[in-house]
XYZ file of C-alpha atoms in Angstrom:
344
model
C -6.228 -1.923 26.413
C -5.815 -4.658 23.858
C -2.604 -7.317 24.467
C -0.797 -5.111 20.969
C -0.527 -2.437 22.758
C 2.640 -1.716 25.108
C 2.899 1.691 27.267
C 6.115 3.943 26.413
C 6.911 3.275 30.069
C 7.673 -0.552 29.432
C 9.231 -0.593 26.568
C 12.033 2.578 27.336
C 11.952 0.215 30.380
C 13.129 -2.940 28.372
C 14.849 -1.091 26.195
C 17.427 0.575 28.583
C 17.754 -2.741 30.775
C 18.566 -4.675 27.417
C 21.066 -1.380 26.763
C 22.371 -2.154 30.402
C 22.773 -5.483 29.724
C 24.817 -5.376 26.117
C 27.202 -3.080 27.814
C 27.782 -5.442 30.698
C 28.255 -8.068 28.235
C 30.863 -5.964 26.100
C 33.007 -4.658 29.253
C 33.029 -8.027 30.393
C 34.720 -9.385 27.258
C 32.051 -12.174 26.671
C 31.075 -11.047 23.368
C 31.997 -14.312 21.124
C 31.677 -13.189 17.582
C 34.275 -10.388 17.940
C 38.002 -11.142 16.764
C 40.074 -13.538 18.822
C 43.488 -11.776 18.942
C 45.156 -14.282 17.153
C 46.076 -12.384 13.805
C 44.030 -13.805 11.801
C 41.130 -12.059 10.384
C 38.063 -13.513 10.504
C 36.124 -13.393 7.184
C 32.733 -14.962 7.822
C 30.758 -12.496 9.816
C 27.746 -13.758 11.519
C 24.521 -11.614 11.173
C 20.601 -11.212 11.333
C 18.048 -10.387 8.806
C 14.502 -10.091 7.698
C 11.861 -12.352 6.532
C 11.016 -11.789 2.907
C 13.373 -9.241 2.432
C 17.227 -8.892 1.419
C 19.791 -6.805 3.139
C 22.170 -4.145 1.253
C 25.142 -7.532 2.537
C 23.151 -10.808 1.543
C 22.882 -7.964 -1.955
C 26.203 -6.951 -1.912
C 27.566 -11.195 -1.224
C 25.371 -12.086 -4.121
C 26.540 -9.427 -6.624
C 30.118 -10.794 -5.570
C 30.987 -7.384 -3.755
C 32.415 -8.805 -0.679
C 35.013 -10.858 -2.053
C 36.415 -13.463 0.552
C 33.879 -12.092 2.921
C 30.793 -14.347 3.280
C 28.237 -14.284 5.581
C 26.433 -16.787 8.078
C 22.792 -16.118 8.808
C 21.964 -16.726 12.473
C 18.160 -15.876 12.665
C 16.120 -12.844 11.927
C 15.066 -9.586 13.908
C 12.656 -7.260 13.608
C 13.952 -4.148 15.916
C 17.025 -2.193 15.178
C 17.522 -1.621 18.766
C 17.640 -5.459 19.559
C 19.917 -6.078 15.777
C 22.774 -3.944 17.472
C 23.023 -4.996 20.650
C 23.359 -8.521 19.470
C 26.286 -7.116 17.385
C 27.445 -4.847 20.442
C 27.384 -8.311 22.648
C 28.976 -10.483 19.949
C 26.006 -12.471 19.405
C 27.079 -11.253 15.639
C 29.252 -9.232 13.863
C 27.265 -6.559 12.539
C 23.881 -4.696 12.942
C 21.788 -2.250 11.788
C 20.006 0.421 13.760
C 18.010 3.798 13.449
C 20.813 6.225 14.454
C 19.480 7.631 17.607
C 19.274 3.783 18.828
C 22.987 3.436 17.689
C 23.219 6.601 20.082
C 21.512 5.390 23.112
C 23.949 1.857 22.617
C 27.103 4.148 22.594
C 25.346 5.877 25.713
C 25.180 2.662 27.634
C 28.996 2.096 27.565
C 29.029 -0.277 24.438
C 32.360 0.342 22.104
C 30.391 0.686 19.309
C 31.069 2.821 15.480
C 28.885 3.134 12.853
C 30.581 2.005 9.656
C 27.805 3.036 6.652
C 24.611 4.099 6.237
C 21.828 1.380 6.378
C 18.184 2.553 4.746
C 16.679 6.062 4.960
C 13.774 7.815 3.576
C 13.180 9.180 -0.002
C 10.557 9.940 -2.009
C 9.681 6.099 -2.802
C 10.916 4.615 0.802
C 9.168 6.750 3.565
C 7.126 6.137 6.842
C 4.083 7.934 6.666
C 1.877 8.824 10.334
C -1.952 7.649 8.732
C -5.137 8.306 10.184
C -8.764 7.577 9.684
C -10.132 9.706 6.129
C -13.040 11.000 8.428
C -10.652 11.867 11.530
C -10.927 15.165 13.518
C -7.039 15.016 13.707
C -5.474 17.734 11.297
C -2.500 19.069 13.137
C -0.248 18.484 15.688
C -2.245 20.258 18.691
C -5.061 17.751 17.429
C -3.099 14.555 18.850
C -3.096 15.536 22.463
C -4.167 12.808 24.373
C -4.675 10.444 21.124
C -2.933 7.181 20.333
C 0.068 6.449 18.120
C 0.632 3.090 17.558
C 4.550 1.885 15.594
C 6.833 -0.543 15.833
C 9.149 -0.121 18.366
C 9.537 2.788 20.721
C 12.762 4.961 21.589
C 13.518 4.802 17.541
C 13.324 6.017 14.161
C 9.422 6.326 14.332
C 9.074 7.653 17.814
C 12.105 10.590 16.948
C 10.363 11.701 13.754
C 6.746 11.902 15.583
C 8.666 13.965 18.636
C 10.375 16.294 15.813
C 6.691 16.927 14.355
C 5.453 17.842 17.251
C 8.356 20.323 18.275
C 8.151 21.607 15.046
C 4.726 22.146 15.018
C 5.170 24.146 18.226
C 4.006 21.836 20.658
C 5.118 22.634 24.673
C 7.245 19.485 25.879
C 4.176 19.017 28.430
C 1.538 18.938 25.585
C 3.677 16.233 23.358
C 4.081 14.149 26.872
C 0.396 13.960 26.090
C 0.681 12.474 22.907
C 0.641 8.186 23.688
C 3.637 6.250 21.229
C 2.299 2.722 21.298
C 4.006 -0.397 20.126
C 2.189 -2.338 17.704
C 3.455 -5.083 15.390
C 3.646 -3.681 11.937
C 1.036 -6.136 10.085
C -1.305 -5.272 12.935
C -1.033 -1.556 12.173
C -3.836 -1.293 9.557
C -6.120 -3.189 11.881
C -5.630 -1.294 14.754
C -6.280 1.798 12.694
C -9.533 0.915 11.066
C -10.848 -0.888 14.658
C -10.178 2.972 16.259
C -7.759 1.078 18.866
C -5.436 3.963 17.838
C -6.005 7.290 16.185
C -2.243 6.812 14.279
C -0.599 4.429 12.815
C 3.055 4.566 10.967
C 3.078 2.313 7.810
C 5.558 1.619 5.641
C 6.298 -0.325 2.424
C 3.837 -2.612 1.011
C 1.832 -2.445 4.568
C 1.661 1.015 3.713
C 0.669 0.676 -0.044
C -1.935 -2.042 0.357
C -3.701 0.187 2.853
C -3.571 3.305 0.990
C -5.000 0.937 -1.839
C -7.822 0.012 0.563
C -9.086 3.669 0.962
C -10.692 5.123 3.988
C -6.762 6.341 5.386
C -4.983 9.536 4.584
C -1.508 10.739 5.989
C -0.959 13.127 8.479
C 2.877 13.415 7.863
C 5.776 11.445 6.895
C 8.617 11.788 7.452
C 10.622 12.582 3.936
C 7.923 15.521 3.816
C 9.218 16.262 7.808
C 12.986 16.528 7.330
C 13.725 15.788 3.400
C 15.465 12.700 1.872
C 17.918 11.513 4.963
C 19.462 8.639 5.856
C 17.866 7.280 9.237
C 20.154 4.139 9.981
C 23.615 2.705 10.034
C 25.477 -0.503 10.080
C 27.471 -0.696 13.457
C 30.050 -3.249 14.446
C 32.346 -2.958 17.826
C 35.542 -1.098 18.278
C 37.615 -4.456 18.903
C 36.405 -6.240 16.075
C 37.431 -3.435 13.274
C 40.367 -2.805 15.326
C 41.352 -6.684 14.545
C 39.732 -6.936 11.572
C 40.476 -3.869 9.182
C 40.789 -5.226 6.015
C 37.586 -7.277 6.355
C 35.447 -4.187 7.626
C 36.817 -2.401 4.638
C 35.432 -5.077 2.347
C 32.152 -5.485 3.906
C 31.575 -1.869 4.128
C 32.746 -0.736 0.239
C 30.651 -3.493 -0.532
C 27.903 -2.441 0.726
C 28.585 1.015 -0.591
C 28.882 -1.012 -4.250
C 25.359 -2.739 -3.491
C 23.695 0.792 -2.630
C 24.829 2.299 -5.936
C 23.699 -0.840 -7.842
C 20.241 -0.367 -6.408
C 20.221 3.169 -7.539
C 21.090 2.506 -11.329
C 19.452 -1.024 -11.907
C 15.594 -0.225 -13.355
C 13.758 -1.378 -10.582
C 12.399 -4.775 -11.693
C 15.408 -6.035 -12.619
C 16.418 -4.928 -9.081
C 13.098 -6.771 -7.738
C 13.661 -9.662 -10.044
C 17.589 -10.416 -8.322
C 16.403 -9.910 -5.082
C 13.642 -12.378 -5.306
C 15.957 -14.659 -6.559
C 18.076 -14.330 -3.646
C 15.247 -14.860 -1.251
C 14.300 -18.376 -3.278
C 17.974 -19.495 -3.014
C 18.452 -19.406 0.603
C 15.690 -21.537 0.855
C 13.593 -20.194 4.447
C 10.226 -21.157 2.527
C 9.950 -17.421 2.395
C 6.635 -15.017 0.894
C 8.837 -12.912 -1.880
C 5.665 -10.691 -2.182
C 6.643 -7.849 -0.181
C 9.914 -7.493 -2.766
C 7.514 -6.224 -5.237
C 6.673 -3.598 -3.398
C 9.989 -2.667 -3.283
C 11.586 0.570 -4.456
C 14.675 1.707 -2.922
C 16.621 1.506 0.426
C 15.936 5.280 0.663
C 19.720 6.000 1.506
C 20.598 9.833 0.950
C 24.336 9.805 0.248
C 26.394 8.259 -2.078
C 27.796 5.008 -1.274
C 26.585 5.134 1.790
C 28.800 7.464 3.573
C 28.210 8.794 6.394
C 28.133 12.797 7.485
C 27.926 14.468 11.004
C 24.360 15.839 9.971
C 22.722 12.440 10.351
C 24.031 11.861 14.174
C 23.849 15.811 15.020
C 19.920 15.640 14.672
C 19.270 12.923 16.612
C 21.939 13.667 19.650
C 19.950 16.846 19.833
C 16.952 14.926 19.958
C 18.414 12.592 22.960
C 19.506 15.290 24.413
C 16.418 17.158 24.856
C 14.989 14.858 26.060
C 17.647 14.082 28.952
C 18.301 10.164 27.272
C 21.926 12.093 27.317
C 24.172 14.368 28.076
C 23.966 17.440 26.256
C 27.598 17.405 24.426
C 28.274 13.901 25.633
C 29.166 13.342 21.843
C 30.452 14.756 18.743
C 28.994 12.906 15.917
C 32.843 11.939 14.821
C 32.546 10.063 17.777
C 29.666 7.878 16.733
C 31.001 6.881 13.274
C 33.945 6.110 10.577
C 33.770 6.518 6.800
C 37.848 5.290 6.970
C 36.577 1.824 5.725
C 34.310 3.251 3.210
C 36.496 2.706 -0.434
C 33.405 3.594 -2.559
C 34.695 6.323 -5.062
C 38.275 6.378 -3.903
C 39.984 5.275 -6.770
């Protein structure tokens, strides 16, 4: 097996010792970035983000939605699970996961709450499961025993290819069957077309330029799967909003502002301020994946949150014995009380 491929055993292995390990780290009150008790509010918030792209906050800071809130970028991520454990640990103050990995955190112990909805999937921002254009595999039954290759496991990807296949009445010992590899997204494409794997989940411009190469069709995705939803959220920890209200509820309604503002600018002039932000910050940065861009896929207005978007995916967990079936309401999970979008 080639060195880009990792079993599902390893990585849910990694994933729940590095779940073990942030809520050590949070019970043991070594998190640094949360608030220090002192009164004072803190009004920088450390964070991570992503190379040649711009987050809904470094949007939000530049359109002047945060207001005395700024930001200090600490380093970059590529894995939702890893983004909110460094916020659950206090390596930063905020992070944003697929919701059933904001789920599994929780699950570990970690005083966690989701504060606003992150990126989803709509009809122009959507992950879509591609295989060969001469493959055998039409159906779900067909992917017994095949290879699915995305980029992390025990996610948004891996939930939405277990829904398919429960959908699409597959026994919970035929979908064991069915191999979730991880492969780094840019590889993807390759690993498709060199028959390493029989699936591959691409998204964005990965997805586009391949489509735009030929020889691929899709399978599923996952707007087609479930509809326009909202897959992630924003979490910080318990302590830190508890210290730190009126800064959460600045950070978070500005976010909410930046979400609307991507919905109603035409989407070049969108493109054209978000390529501009990239070029300021100065990371000697490739903008080209921004012009790919169409919209953060989020379902509900400013960005709020509702119980349907944690019900599905403690379901999920729960079926498959990641948790306790009724461990959690989804009130449990998340706030909109810092949410000011539309209030007045």
């Amino acid at each position: 097996m080639p060195a880009a491929l990792t079993s599902t055993t390893t990585s849910r292995r990694q994933f729940l010792t590095l779940l073990g390990i942030s809520a050590a780290a949070v019970s043991c009150g070594t998190a640094t970035a949360n608030g220090g008790g002192s009164g004072k509010q803190i009004k920088t918030l450390k964070y991570q983000g992503a190379v040649g792209a711009v987050t809904l906050p470094e949007l939000a800071l530049d359109l002047g939605y945060l207001d005395d809130v700024k930001l200090e970028w600490v380093g970059n991520t590529i894995s939702g699970p890893q983004d909110i454990q460094s916020a659950a640990t206090g390596q930063t103050h905020f992070g944003s996961a697929f919701n059933g990995a904001v789920i599994k955190l929780a699950a570990g112990n970690a005083p966690i709450k989701a504060v606003i909805s992150s990126y989803g999937s709509d009809q122009h921002s959507y992950a879509g499961y591609f295989v060969l254009e001469d493959s055998p595999i039409r159906s779900a039954r067909d992917l017994i025993g095949k290879k699915v290759g995305m980029n992390t496991l025990g996610a948004h990807y891996q939930a939405l290819l277990d829904t398919y296949l429960s959908r699409n009445g597959l026994s919970k010992a035929d979908a064991a069957k069915v191999e979730a590899l991880v492969i780094p997204p840019v590889n993807t494409e390759q690993a498709l077309r060199a028959r390493q794997i029989e699936v591959g989940v691409l998204t964005g411009i990965l997805r586009d330029k391949a489509v735009a190469s030929g020889g691929i069709r899709p399978l599923f995705t996952d707007v087609e799967l479930l509809g326009p939803f909202s897959a992630g959220t924003y979490i910080m920890t318990e302590r830190f909003i508890k210290q730190n209200p009126d800064t959460v509820r600045t950070f978070v309604t500005g976010v909410a502002k930046a979400i609307e503002w991507s919905r109603t600018t035409p989407r070049e002039e969108a493109v054209a301020r978000m390529t501009e932000i990239v070029k300021k910050r100065g990371r000697n940065e490739d903008t080209t994946a921004l012009q790919y861009w169409r919209s953060f896929g989020i379902a509900e207005t400013g960005g709020r949150i509702p119980d349907a978007e944690f019900q599905l995916w403690l379901d999920w967990l729960g079926e498959r014995g990641e948790i306790k079936q009724g461990q959690f309401k989804p009130s449990d999970l998340y706030t909109n009380e810092f949410n000011g979008y539309g209030k007045g």
